[in-house]
Amino acid sequence: MNRVLELQDITKVFHLGSMISRLRITAVDHVSFHVGSAEIFGLAGESGCGKTTIARMILGFEEPTSGQIIYRKKDGTPVTGKEVWRTAGVQAVFQNPFETFNPLRQVERYFFEAVHNFRLASSHSEAVARINKALEAVGLSYKEIAGRYPAEFSGGQLQRVSIARSLLTEPSLLIADEPVSMVDASIRMSIMNLFRELVEKFGVSVLYITHDLATAYYVCDRIAIMLRGNIVAMGDVEKVLVKPRHPYVELLRECIPETDPRKRWAAKVQLAESEQEEYLRAGCKFAGRCPHVMERCQRESPKDILVDGVLVKCFLYS
Ligand SMILES: Nc1ncnc2c1ncn2[C@@H]1O[C@H](COP(=O)(O)OP(=O)(O)O)[C@@H](O)[C@H]1O
Ligand SMILES: [Mg+2]
């Protein structure tokens, strides 16, 4: 499988507090994964585990402290750093479409602006045709958005509009950071289905970032589960979630009612310690909450190990 995106041993350290009480948080800790062509790869975990930091580094908004991120264009040319954002081959879909668009601007302005910036058309009618094509891919049309302001759309519609805009440049990769968490539960699935359709029709790849295991299970091909900057389990979504190997994944799974996989991941999993304390912990970050904790988990960080095709970071298997 071709790799559209590859993260190689990515670390991001943030410095918090004043110069005197310097606190270092390793928000992303030696993370490696790839997104294949025409696949939906999930990056899931509780809030504060480092997901958005990863998205921002991929888009070039934030520089990794160490490691490399490589995006491959359709012709195979590798691109890294800030260049990624400029290729137009990678586009982002954000959490809140009402923040993506200025309430005082007609949404079509954003489309014409993108057509202009990326030189996608040489006449007005060509631009409209291009815009209409992108909107049709999400089940809308130019007629339906022409002259309208963001407030005239529902959250779900506006998220579709935002996805259409990201499709204008015919990207090969969409970075979708919590794209449905602000959208009504009733239409969340239709947006998930839309991502699947885009993959099948246009061969787009999607990095689907979420704190919601249920939608991730519904839509992803492969998934990585993050805990405090570490990927603790990664592989085929069925293998990772249905027969969890890592105790953390087991705990997360208990929060989804089995009978209805579309229900949201229940409230945040009970924290044994504060987010920051867990980040600063030596050894396995899950040791404070793990029912299987052993003495070495408190001291050493477990290495990745392959268990039945799933990458697992846990001493239970070494
Ligand atoms: N610019 C920043 N400066 C300092 N700390 C940050 C910054 N961005 C994120 N963090 C910290 O990094 C950790 C991961 O955050 P984030 O990537 O936003 O997680 P998620 O998207 O999974 O909720 C959190 O502890 C957060 O407070
Ligand atoms: Mg986030």
mmCIF file of C-alpha atoms and ligand atoms in Angstrom:
data_model
loop_
_atom_site.group_PDB
_atom_site.id
_atom_site.type_symbol
_atom_site.label_atom_id
_atom_site.label_comp_id
_atom_site.label_asym_id
_atom_site.label_seq_id
_atom_site.Cartn_x
_atom_site.Cartn_y
_atom_site.Cartn_z
ATOM 1 C CA MET A 1 0.000 0.000 0.000
ATOM 2 C CA ASN A 2 1.288 3.464 -0.870
ATOM 3 C CA ARG A 3 1.984 5.704 2.071
ATOM 4 C CA VAL A 4 0.439 9.139 1.698
ATOM 5 C CA LEU A 5 1.704 10.280 5.067
ATOM 6 C CA GLU A 6 4.408 8.989 7.327
ATOM 7 C CA LEU A 7 5.358 10.077 10.838
ATOM 8 C CA GLN A 8 8.772 8.832 11.900
ATOM 9 C CA ASP A 9 9.583 8.937 15.595
ATOM 10 C CA ILE A 10 7.876 12.284 16.237
ATOM 11 C CA THR A 11 8.346 14.020 19.576
ATOM 12 C CA LYS A 12 6.945 17.376 20.671
ATOM 13 C CA VAL A 13 8.006 18.960 23.948
ATOM 14 C CA PHE A 14 6.214 22.010 25.338
ATOM 15 C CA HIS A 15 7.754 24.199 28.013
ATOM 16 C CA LEU A 16 5.263 25.447 30.550
ATOM 17 C CA GLY A 17 5.399 27.877 33.427
ATOM 18 C CA SER A 18 7.958 30.589 34.090
ATOM 19 C CA MET A 19 11.695 30.419 33.476
ATOM 20 C CA ILE A 20 12.211 29.408 37.110
ATOM 21 C CA SER A 21 9.552 26.739 37.507
ATOM 22 C CA ARG A 22 10.181 25.228 34.110
ATOM 23 C CA LEU A 23 7.944 22.288 33.363
ATOM 24 C CA ARG A 24 8.406 20.138 30.297
ATOM 25 C CA ILE A 25 5.478 18.250 28.861
ATOM 26 C CA THR A 26 6.216 15.692 26.182
ATOM 27 C CA ALA A 27 2.875 16.110 24.441
ATOM 28 C CA VAL A 28 3.894 13.682 21.700
ATOM 29 C CA ASP A 29 6.439 11.042 22.609
ATOM 30 C CA HIS A 30 8.248 9.142 19.821
ATOM 31 C CA VAL A 31 5.154 8.560 17.718
ATOM 32 C CA SER A 32 5.372 6.711 14.409
ATOM 33 C CA PHE A 33 2.536 5.755 12.061
ATOM 34 C CA HIS A 34 1.545 6.036 8.435
ATOM 35 C CA VAL A 35 -1.634 6.681 6.500
ATOM 36 C CA GLY A 36 -2.023 4.588 3.360
ATOM 37 C CA SER A 37 -3.663 5.749 0.162
ATOM 38 C CA ALA A 38 -7.456 5.544 0.163
ATOM 39 C CA GLU A 39 -7.666 4.549 3.796
ATOM 40 C CA ILE A 40 -9.245 6.073 6.864
ATOM 41 C CA PHE A 41 -6.752 6.010 9.691
ATOM 42 C CA GLY A 42 -8.048 6.842 13.151
ATOM 43 C CA LEU A 43 -6.104 8.600 15.864
ATOM 44 C CA ALA A 44 -8.147 8.227 19.026
ATOM 45 C CA GLY A 45 -7.728 8.984 22.686
ATOM 46 C CA GLU A 46 -9.012 11.041 25.578
ATOM 47 C CA SER A 47 -8.830 14.777 25.459
ATOM 48 C CA GLY A 48 -5.316 16.069 26.134
ATOM 49 C CA CYS A 49 -3.413 13.046 24.825
ATOM 50 C CA GLY A 50 -1.667 14.914 22.006
ATOM 51 C CA LYS A 51 -3.941 14.416 18.980
ATOM 52 C CA THR A 52 -4.302 18.041 17.920
ATOM 53 C CA THR A 53 -0.587 18.617 18.429
ATOM 54 C CA ILE A 54 0.032 15.843 15.897
ATOM 55 C CA ALA A 55 -2.451 17.396 13.441
ATOM 56 C CA ARG A 56 -0.787 20.794 13.797
ATOM 57 C CA MET A 57 2.648 19.331 13.144
ATOM 58 C CA ILE A 58 1.402 17.506 10.028
ATOM 59 C CA LEU A 59 -0.060 20.753 8.711
ATOM 60 C CA GLY A 60 3.186 22.573 9.438
ATOM 61 C CA PHE A 61 1.687 24.928 12.064
ATOM 62 C CA GLU A 62 3.975 23.496 14.704
ATOM 63 C CA GLU A 63 7.466 22.104 14.399
ATOM 64 C CA PRO A 64 8.333 18.696 15.861
ATOM 65 C CA THR A 65 11.033 18.743 18.534
ATOM 66 C CA SER A 66 12.465 15.680 16.804
ATOM 67 C CA GLY A 67 11.503 13.173 14.149
ATOM 68 C CA GLN A 68 10.247 13.527 10.592
ATOM 69 C CA ILE A 69 6.884 13.924 8.918
ATOM 70 C CA ILE A 70 6.709 13.106 5.240
ATOM 71 C CA TYR A 71 3.726 13.704 2.962
ATOM 72 C CA ARG A 72 3.894 12.152 -0.482
ATOM 73 C CA LYS A 73 2.259 13.969 -3.364
ATOM 74 C CA LYS A 74 0.240 12.057 -5.947
ATOM 75 C CA ASP A 75 3.354 11.770 -8.137
ATOM 76 C CA GLY A 76 5.337 10.393 -5.181
ATOM 77 C CA THR A 77 7.403 13.518 -4.458
ATOM 78 C CA PRO A 78 8.075 13.775 -0.695
ATOM 79 C CA VAL A 79 7.183 17.049 1.054
ATOM 80 C CA THR A 80 7.918 18.068 4.651
ATOM 81 C CA GLY A 81 7.382 20.914 7.140
ATOM 82 C CA LYS A 82 5.599 24.120 6.162
ATOM 83 C CA GLU A 83 5.679 23.083 2.502
ATOM 84 C CA VAL A 84 2.954 20.528 3.252
ATOM 85 C CA TRP A 85 0.310 23.205 3.780
ATOM 86 C CA ARG A 86 1.234 24.858 0.492
ATOM 87 C CA THR A 87 0.956 21.773 -1.688
ATOM 88 C CA ALA A 88 -2.847 21.841 -1.458
ATOM 89 C CA GLY A 89 -2.656 18.055 -1.458
ATOM 90 C CA VAL A 90 -3.310 18.067 2.283
ATOM 91 C CA GLN A 91 -6.421 19.830 3.556
ATOM 92 C CA ALA A 92 -7.841 20.217 7.040
ATOM 93 C CA VAL A 93 -11.379 19.873 8.346
ATOM 94 C CA PHE A 94 -11.790 21.419 11.770
ATOM 95 C CA GLN A 95 -14.023 20.773 14.719
ATOM 96 C CA ASN A 96 -16.319 23.757 14.614
ATOM 97 C CA PRO A 97 -17.501 24.869 11.175
ATOM 98 C CA PHE A 98 -18.928 28.049 12.703
ATOM 99 C CA GLU A 99 -15.361 29.033 13.580
ATOM 100 C CA THR A 100 -14.015 28.014 10.170
ATOM 101 C CA PHE A 101 -16.196 30.620 8.476
ATOM 102 C CA ASN A 102 -16.532 34.313 9.353
ATOM 103 C CA PRO A 103 -20.218 34.934 10.188
ATOM 104 C CA LEU A 104 -20.201 38.158 8.175
ATOM 105 C CA ARG A 105 -18.953 36.601 4.937
ATOM 106 C CA GLN A 106 -20.974 34.623 2.444
ATOM 107 C CA VAL A 107 -19.563 31.112 2.414
ATOM 108 C CA GLU A 108 -19.135 31.154 -1.379
ATOM 109 C CA ARG A 109 -16.426 33.807 -0.895
ATOM 110 C CA TYR A 110 -14.230 31.123 0.662
ATOM 111 C CA PHE A 111 -14.694 28.946 -2.376
ATOM 112 C CA PHE A 112 -13.867 31.673 -4.881
ATOM 113 C CA GLU A 113 -10.890 32.677 -2.777
ATOM 114 C CA ALA A 114 -9.492 29.127 -2.836
ATOM 115 C CA VAL A 115 -10.097 28.851 -6.588
ATOM 116 C CA HIS A 116 -8.212 32.097 -7.020
ATOM 117 C CA ASN A 117 -5.331 31.281 -4.640
ATOM 118 C CA PHE A 118 -4.669 27.886 -6.159
ATOM 119 C CA ARG A 119 -5.428 29.092 -9.715
ATOM 120 C CA LEU A 120 -8.054 26.429 -10.222
ATOM 121 C CA ALA A 121 -10.036 28.209 -12.941
ATOM 122 C CA SER A 122 -9.512 30.825 -15.644
ATOM 123 C CA SER A 123 -13.016 32.257 -15.823
ATOM 124 C CA HIS A 124 -15.968 32.864 -13.547
ATOM 125 C CA SER A 125 -18.066 30.138 -15.121
ATOM 126 C CA GLU A 126 -15.183 27.693 -14.851
ATOM 127 C CA ALA A 127 -14.833 28.624 -11.162
ATOM 128 C CA VAL A 128 -18.545 28.043 -10.545
ATOM 129 C CA ALA A 129 -18.340 24.660 -12.271
ATOM 130 C CA ARG A 130 -15.372 23.677 -10.111
ATOM 131 C CA ILE A 131 -17.105 24.843 -6.934
ATOM 132 C CA ASN A 132 -20.288 23.046 -7.877
ATOM 133 C CA LYS A 133 -18.350 19.830 -8.432
ATOM 134 C CA ALA A 134 -16.815 19.994 -4.951
ATOM 135 C CA LEU A 135 -20.216 20.713 -3.416
ATOM 136 C CA GLU A 136 -21.830 17.850 -5.310
ATOM 137 C CA ALA A 137 -19.263 15.506 -3.777
ATOM 138 C CA VAL A 138 -20.798 16.278 -0.364
ATOM 139 C CA GLY A 139 -24.405 16.193 -1.554
ATOM 140 C CA LEU A 140 -24.875 19.946 -2.070
ATOM 141 C CA SER A 141 -24.740 22.305 -5.048
ATOM 142 C CA TYR A 142 -23.551 25.824 -5.778
ATOM 143 C CA LYS A 143 -27.169 26.999 -6.015
ATOM 144 C CA GLU A 144 -27.784 25.893 -2.440
ATOM 145 C CA ILE A 145 -24.941 27.955 -0.995
ATOM 146 C CA ALA A 146 -24.887 30.989 -3.305
ATOM 147 C CA GLY A 147 -25.398 34.227 -1.401
ATOM 148 C CA ARG A 148 -25.812 32.539 1.950
ATOM 149 C CA TYR A 149 -24.095 33.287 5.251
ATOM 150 C CA PRO A 150 -22.831 30.687 7.767
ATOM 151 C CA ALA A 151 -25.733 31.268 10.167
ATOM 152 C CA GLU A 152 -28.173 30.198 7.463
ATOM 153 C CA PHE A 153 -26.864 26.633 7.636
ATOM 154 C CA SER A 154 -27.233 23.962 10.292
ATOM 155 C CA GLY A 155 -24.038 22.680 11.916
ATOM 156 C CA GLY A 156 -24.110 19.500 9.858
ATOM 157 C CA GLN A 157 -24.704 21.351 6.585
ATOM 158 C CA LEU A 158 -21.962 23.830 7.336
ATOM 159 C CA GLN A 159 -19.536 21.003 8.108
ATOM 160 C CA ARG A 160 -20.411 19.559 4.684
ATOM 161 C CA VAL A 161 -19.727 22.948 3.153
ATOM 162 C CA SER A 162 -16.394 23.049 4.950
ATOM 163 C CA ILE A 163 -15.516 19.570 3.660
ATOM 164 C CA ALA A 164 -16.506 20.636 0.123
ATOM 165 C CA ARG A 165 -14.183 23.593 0.345
ATOM 166 C CA SER A 166 -11.325 21.334 1.390
ATOM 167 C CA LEU A 167 -12.044 19.155 -1.670
ATOM 168 C CA LEU A 168 -11.659 22.023 -4.160
ATOM 169 C CA THR A 169 -7.953 21.386 -4.633
ATOM 170 C CA GLU A 170 -8.546 17.641 -5.088
ATOM 171 C CA PRO A 171 -6.392 16.739 -2.070
ATOM 172 C CA SER A 172 -5.069 13.249 -1.475
ATOM 173 C CA LEU A 173 -5.220 13.602 2.317
ATOM 174 C CA LEU A 174 -7.766 15.143 4.681
ATOM 175 C CA ILE A 175 -6.779 15.846 8.269
ATOM 176 C CA ALA A 176 -10.068 15.816 10.168
ATOM 177 C CA ASP A 177 -9.646 16.857 13.812
ATOM 178 C CA GLU A 178 -12.835 16.022 15.748
ATOM 179 C CA PRO A 179 -14.947 16.885 12.681
ATOM 180 C CA VAL A 180 -18.252 15.745 14.167
ATOM 181 C CA SER A 181 -17.938 16.538 17.856
ATOM 182 C CA MET A 182 -19.867 19.804 17.409
ATOM 183 C CA VAL A 183 -22.437 18.246 15.111
ATOM 184 C CA ASP A 184 -25.799 16.854 16.255
ATOM 185 C CA ALA A 185 -25.610 13.160 17.079
ATOM 186 C CA SER A 186 -28.426 12.472 14.608
ATOM 187 C CA ILE A 187 -26.370 13.504 11.590
ATOM 188 C CA ARG A 188 -22.946 12.485 12.846
ATOM 189 C CA MET A 189 -23.194 9.182 11.027
ATOM 190 C CA SER A 190 -24.083 10.823 7.721
ATOM 191 C CA ILE A 191 -20.828 12.786 7.880
ATOM 192 C CA MET A 192 -18.939 9.592 8.722
ATOM 193 C CA ASN A 193 -20.549 7.983 5.673
ATOM 194 C CA LEU A 194 -19.507 10.968 3.605
ATOM 195 C CA PHE A 195 -15.841 10.414 4.543
ATOM 196 C CA ARG A 196 -16.173 6.780 3.523
ATOM 197 C CA GLU A 197 -17.719 7.840 0.213
ATOM 198 C CA LEU A 198 -14.897 10.291 -0.499
ATOM 199 C CA VAL A 199 -12.383 7.509 0.065
ATOM 200 C CA GLU A 200 -14.203 5.136 -2.257
ATOM 201 C CA LYS A 201 -15.076 7.626 -5.011
ATOM 202 C CA PHE A 202 -11.982 9.802 -5.108
ATOM 203 C CA GLY A 203 -9.304 7.695 -3.422
ATOM 204 C CA VAL A 204 -8.791 10.353 -0.752
ATOM 205 C CA SER A 205 -7.116 9.309 2.508
ATOM 206 C CA VAL A 206 -8.410 10.572 5.829
ATOM 207 C CA LEU A 207 -6.666 10.988 9.159
ATOM 208 C CA TYR A 208 -9.690 10.902 11.455
ATOM 209 C CA ILE A 209 -8.852 12.359 14.857
ATOM 210 C CA THR A 210 -11.367 11.771 17.605
ATOM 211 C CA HIS A 211 -12.055 11.159 21.265
ATOM 212 C CA ASP A 212 -15.068 9.100 20.220
ATOM 213 C CA LEU A 213 -14.294 5.389 19.865
ATOM 214 C CA ALA A 214 -17.728 4.557 18.506
ATOM 215 C CA THR A 215 -17.458 6.711 15.368
ATOM 216 C CA ALA A 216 -13.832 5.620 14.961
ATOM 217 C CA TYR A 217 -14.898 1.987 15.056
ATOM 218 C CA TYR A 218 -17.624 2.749 12.545
ATOM 219 C CA VAL A 219 -15.472 4.448 9.938
ATOM 220 C CA CYS A 220 -11.777 3.567 10.294
ATOM 221 C CA ASP A 221 -9.732 0.912 8.525
ATOM 222 C CA ARG A 222 -6.844 1.095 10.966
ATOM 223 C CA ILE A 223 -6.558 2.917 14.252
ATOM 224 C CA ALA A 224 -3.964 4.122 16.746
ATOM 225 C CA ILE A 225 -4.956 4.633 20.380
ATOM 226 C CA MET A 226 -3.084 7.384 22.154
ATOM 227 C CA LEU A 227 -2.429 7.852 25.843
ATOM 228 C CA ARG A 228 -0.491 10.873 27.090
ATOM 229 C CA GLY A 229 1.667 11.311 24.027
ATOM 230 C CA ASN A 230 2.178 7.596 23.341
ATOM 231 C CA ILE A 231 0.518 5.291 20.869
ATOM 232 C CA VAL A 232 -0.328 2.300 23.067
ATOM 233 C CA ALA A 233 -2.129 0.176 20.471
ATOM 234 C CA MET A 234 -2.254 0.294 16.681
ATOM 235 C CA GLY A 235 -3.583 -1.945 13.918
ATOM 236 C CA ASP A 236 -6.763 -3.012 12.109
ATOM 237 C CA VAL A 237 -9.687 -1.384 13.831
ATOM 238 C CA GLU A 238 -11.416 -4.726 14.438
ATOM 239 C CA LYS A 239 -8.354 -6.243 16.046
ATOM 240 C CA VAL A 240 -7.543 -3.220 18.188
ATOM 241 C CA LEU A 241 -11.046 -2.542 19.478
ATOM 242 C CA VAL A 242 -12.964 -5.802 19.385
ATOM 243 C CA LYS A 243 -10.347 -7.921 21.098
ATOM 244 C CA PRO A 244 -8.358 -5.315 22.982
ATOM 245 C CA ARG A 245 -4.864 -6.318 24.060
ATOM 246 C CA HIS A 246 -3.816 -3.178 25.857
ATOM 247 C CA PRO A 247 -5.439 -2.676 29.299
ATOM 248 C CA TYR A 248 -6.096 0.971 28.439
ATOM 249 C CA VAL A 249 -8.084 0.004 25.346
ATOM 250 C CA GLU A 250 -9.994 -2.497 27.464
ATOM 251 C CA LEU A 251 -10.910 0.280 29.860
ATOM 252 C CA LEU A 252 -11.963 2.615 27.048
ATOM 253 C CA ARG A 253 -14.105 -0.055 25.491
ATOM 254 C CA GLU A 254 -16.075 -0.557 28.666
ATOM 255 C CA CYS A 255 -17.261 2.981 28.210
ATOM 256 C CA ILE A 256 -19.081 2.137 24.975
ATOM 257 C CA PRO A 257 -22.396 0.397 25.484
ATOM 258 C CA GLU A 258 -22.006 -2.827 23.486
ATOM 259 C CA THR A 259 -25.539 -2.858 22.183
ATOM 260 C CA ASP A 260 -25.306 0.465 20.418
ATOM 261 C CA PRO A 261 -21.928 1.136 18.859
ATOM 262 C CA ARG A 262 -23.157 4.521 17.681
ATOM 263 C CA LYS A 263 -23.471 5.821 21.239
ATOM 264 C CA ARG A 264 -20.792 8.236 22.275
ATOM 265 C CA TRP A 265 -17.865 7.146 24.321
ATOM 266 C CA ALA A 266 -19.270 7.903 27.757
ATOM 267 C CA ALA A 267 -17.900 10.605 29.978
ATOM 268 C CA LYS A 268 -14.167 10.900 30.270
ATOM 269 C CA VAL A 269 -12.616 7.784 31.717
ATOM 270 C CA GLN A 270 -12.012 8.172 35.443
ATOM 271 C CA LEU A 271 -8.665 9.795 35.970
ATOM 272 C CA ALA A 272 -6.515 8.422 38.742
ATOM 273 C CA GLU A 273 -4.322 11.476 38.689
ATOM 274 C CA SER A 274 -4.301 14.778 36.941
ATOM 275 C CA GLU A 275 -3.527 14.953 33.250
ATOM 276 C CA GLN A 276 -0.268 16.678 33.988
ATOM 277 C CA GLU A 277 0.824 14.180 36.611
ATOM 278 C CA GLU A 278 0.110 11.374 34.204
ATOM 279 C CA TYR A 279 2.142 13.084 31.511
ATOM 280 C CA LEU A 280 5.082 13.503 33.865
ATOM 281 C CA ARG A 281 4.994 9.931 35.113
ATOM 282 C CA ALA A 282 8.058 7.743 34.628
ATOM 283 C CA GLY A 283 7.421 4.345 33.069
ATOM 284 C CA CYS A 284 4.060 3.458 31.523
ATOM 285 C CA LYS A 285 1.656 6.414 31.555
ATOM 286 C CA PHE A 286 -1.210 4.057 32.350
ATOM 287 C CA ALA A 287 0.434 2.521 35.420
ATOM 288 C CA GLY A 288 -1.606 4.689 37.807
ATOM 289 C CA ARG A 289 -4.923 3.344 36.476
ATOM 290 C CA CYS A 290 -4.001 -0.103 35.195
ATOM 291 C CA PRO A 291 -5.643 -3.141 36.834
ATOM 292 C CA HIS A 292 -2.660 -5.289 35.727
ATOM 293 C CA VAL A 293 0.085 -2.947 36.889
ATOM 294 C CA MET A 294 3.423 -4.563 37.744
ATOM 295 C CA GLU A 295 6.403 -3.166 39.532
ATOM 296 C CA ARG A 296 8.442 -2.527 36.370
ATOM 297 C CA CYS A 297 5.587 -0.526 34.787
ATOM 298 C CA GLN A 298 6.269 2.216 37.330
ATOM 299 C CA ARG A 299 9.926 2.485 36.339
ATOM 300 C CA GLU A 300 10.342 1.575 32.684
ATOM 301 C CA SER A 301 8.535 2.571 29.558
ATOM 302 C CA PRO A 302 7.312 -0.520 27.705
ATOM 303 C CA LYS A 303 8.544 -1.127 24.152
ATOM 304 C CA ASP A 304 6.221 -1.726 21.226
ATOM 305 C CA ILE A 305 5.477 -5.369 20.650
ATOM 306 C CA LEU A 306 3.461 -7.080 17.922
ATOM 307 C CA VAL A 307 0.618 -9.199 19.333
ATOM 308 C CA ASP A 308 -1.591 -10.933 16.765
ATOM 309 C CA GLY A 309 -0.861 -8.238 14.183
ATOM 310 C CA VAL A 310 -1.527 -5.365 16.608
ATOM 311 C CA LEU A 311 1.225 -3.116 17.886
ATOM 312 C CA VAL A 312 0.921 -2.943 21.673
ATOM 313 C CA LYS A 313 2.961 -0.963 24.187
ATOM 314 C CA CYS A 314 2.631 -3.099 27.301
ATOM 315 C CA PHE A 315 4.794 -5.302 29.537
ATOM 316 C CA LEU A 316 2.037 -7.926 29.730
ATOM 317 C CA TYR A 317 3.290 -9.210 26.394
ATOM 318 C CA SER A 318 7.065 -9.044 26.763
HETATM 319 N N1 LIG B 1 1.028 25.382 22.617
HETATM 320 C C1 LIG B 1 1.075 24.627 23.722
HETATM 321 N N2 LIG B 1 1.805 24.974 24.795
HETATM 322 C C2 LIG B 1 1.865 24.206 25.897
HETATM 323 N N3 LIG B 1 1.212 23.044 26.043
HETATM 324 C C3 LIG B 1 0.448 22.631 25.025
HETATM 325 C C4 LIG B 1 0.325 23.389 23.810
HETATM 326 N N4 LIG B 1 -0.497 22.719 22.956
HETATM 327 C C5 LIG B 1 -0.873 21.609 23.619
HETATM 328 N N5 LIG B 1 -0.316 21.548 24.845
HETATM 329 C C6 LIG B 1 -0.469 20.454 25.840
HETATM 330 O O1 LIG B 1 -0.168 19.247 25.176
HETATM 331 C C7 LIG B 1 -1.040 18.201 25.587
HETATM 332 C C8 LIG B 1 -1.756 17.637 24.394
HETATM 333 O O2 LIG B 1 -2.676 18.570 23.870
HETATM 334 P P1 LIG B 1 -3.519 18.351 22.539
HETATM 335 O O3 LIG B 1 -2.598 17.963 21.452
HETATM 336 O O4 LIG B 1 -4.361 19.545 22.307
HETATM 337 O O5 LIG B 1 -4.426 17.098 22.938
HETATM 338 P P2 LIG B 1 -5.800 16.556 22.305
HETATM 339 O O6 LIG B 1 -5.973 17.159 20.963
HETATM 340 O O7 LIG B 1 -5.592 15.067 22.282
HETATM 341 O O8 LIG B 1 -6.878 16.929 23.259
HETATM 342 C C9 LIG B 1 -1.974 18.831 26.622
HETATM 343 O O9 LIG B 1 -1.465 18.571 27.917
HETATM 344 C C10 LIG B 1 -1.895 20.300 26.308
HETATM 345 O O10 LIG B 1 -2.163 21.065 27.455
HETATM 346 MG MG MG B 2 -7.696 18.175 20.214
#
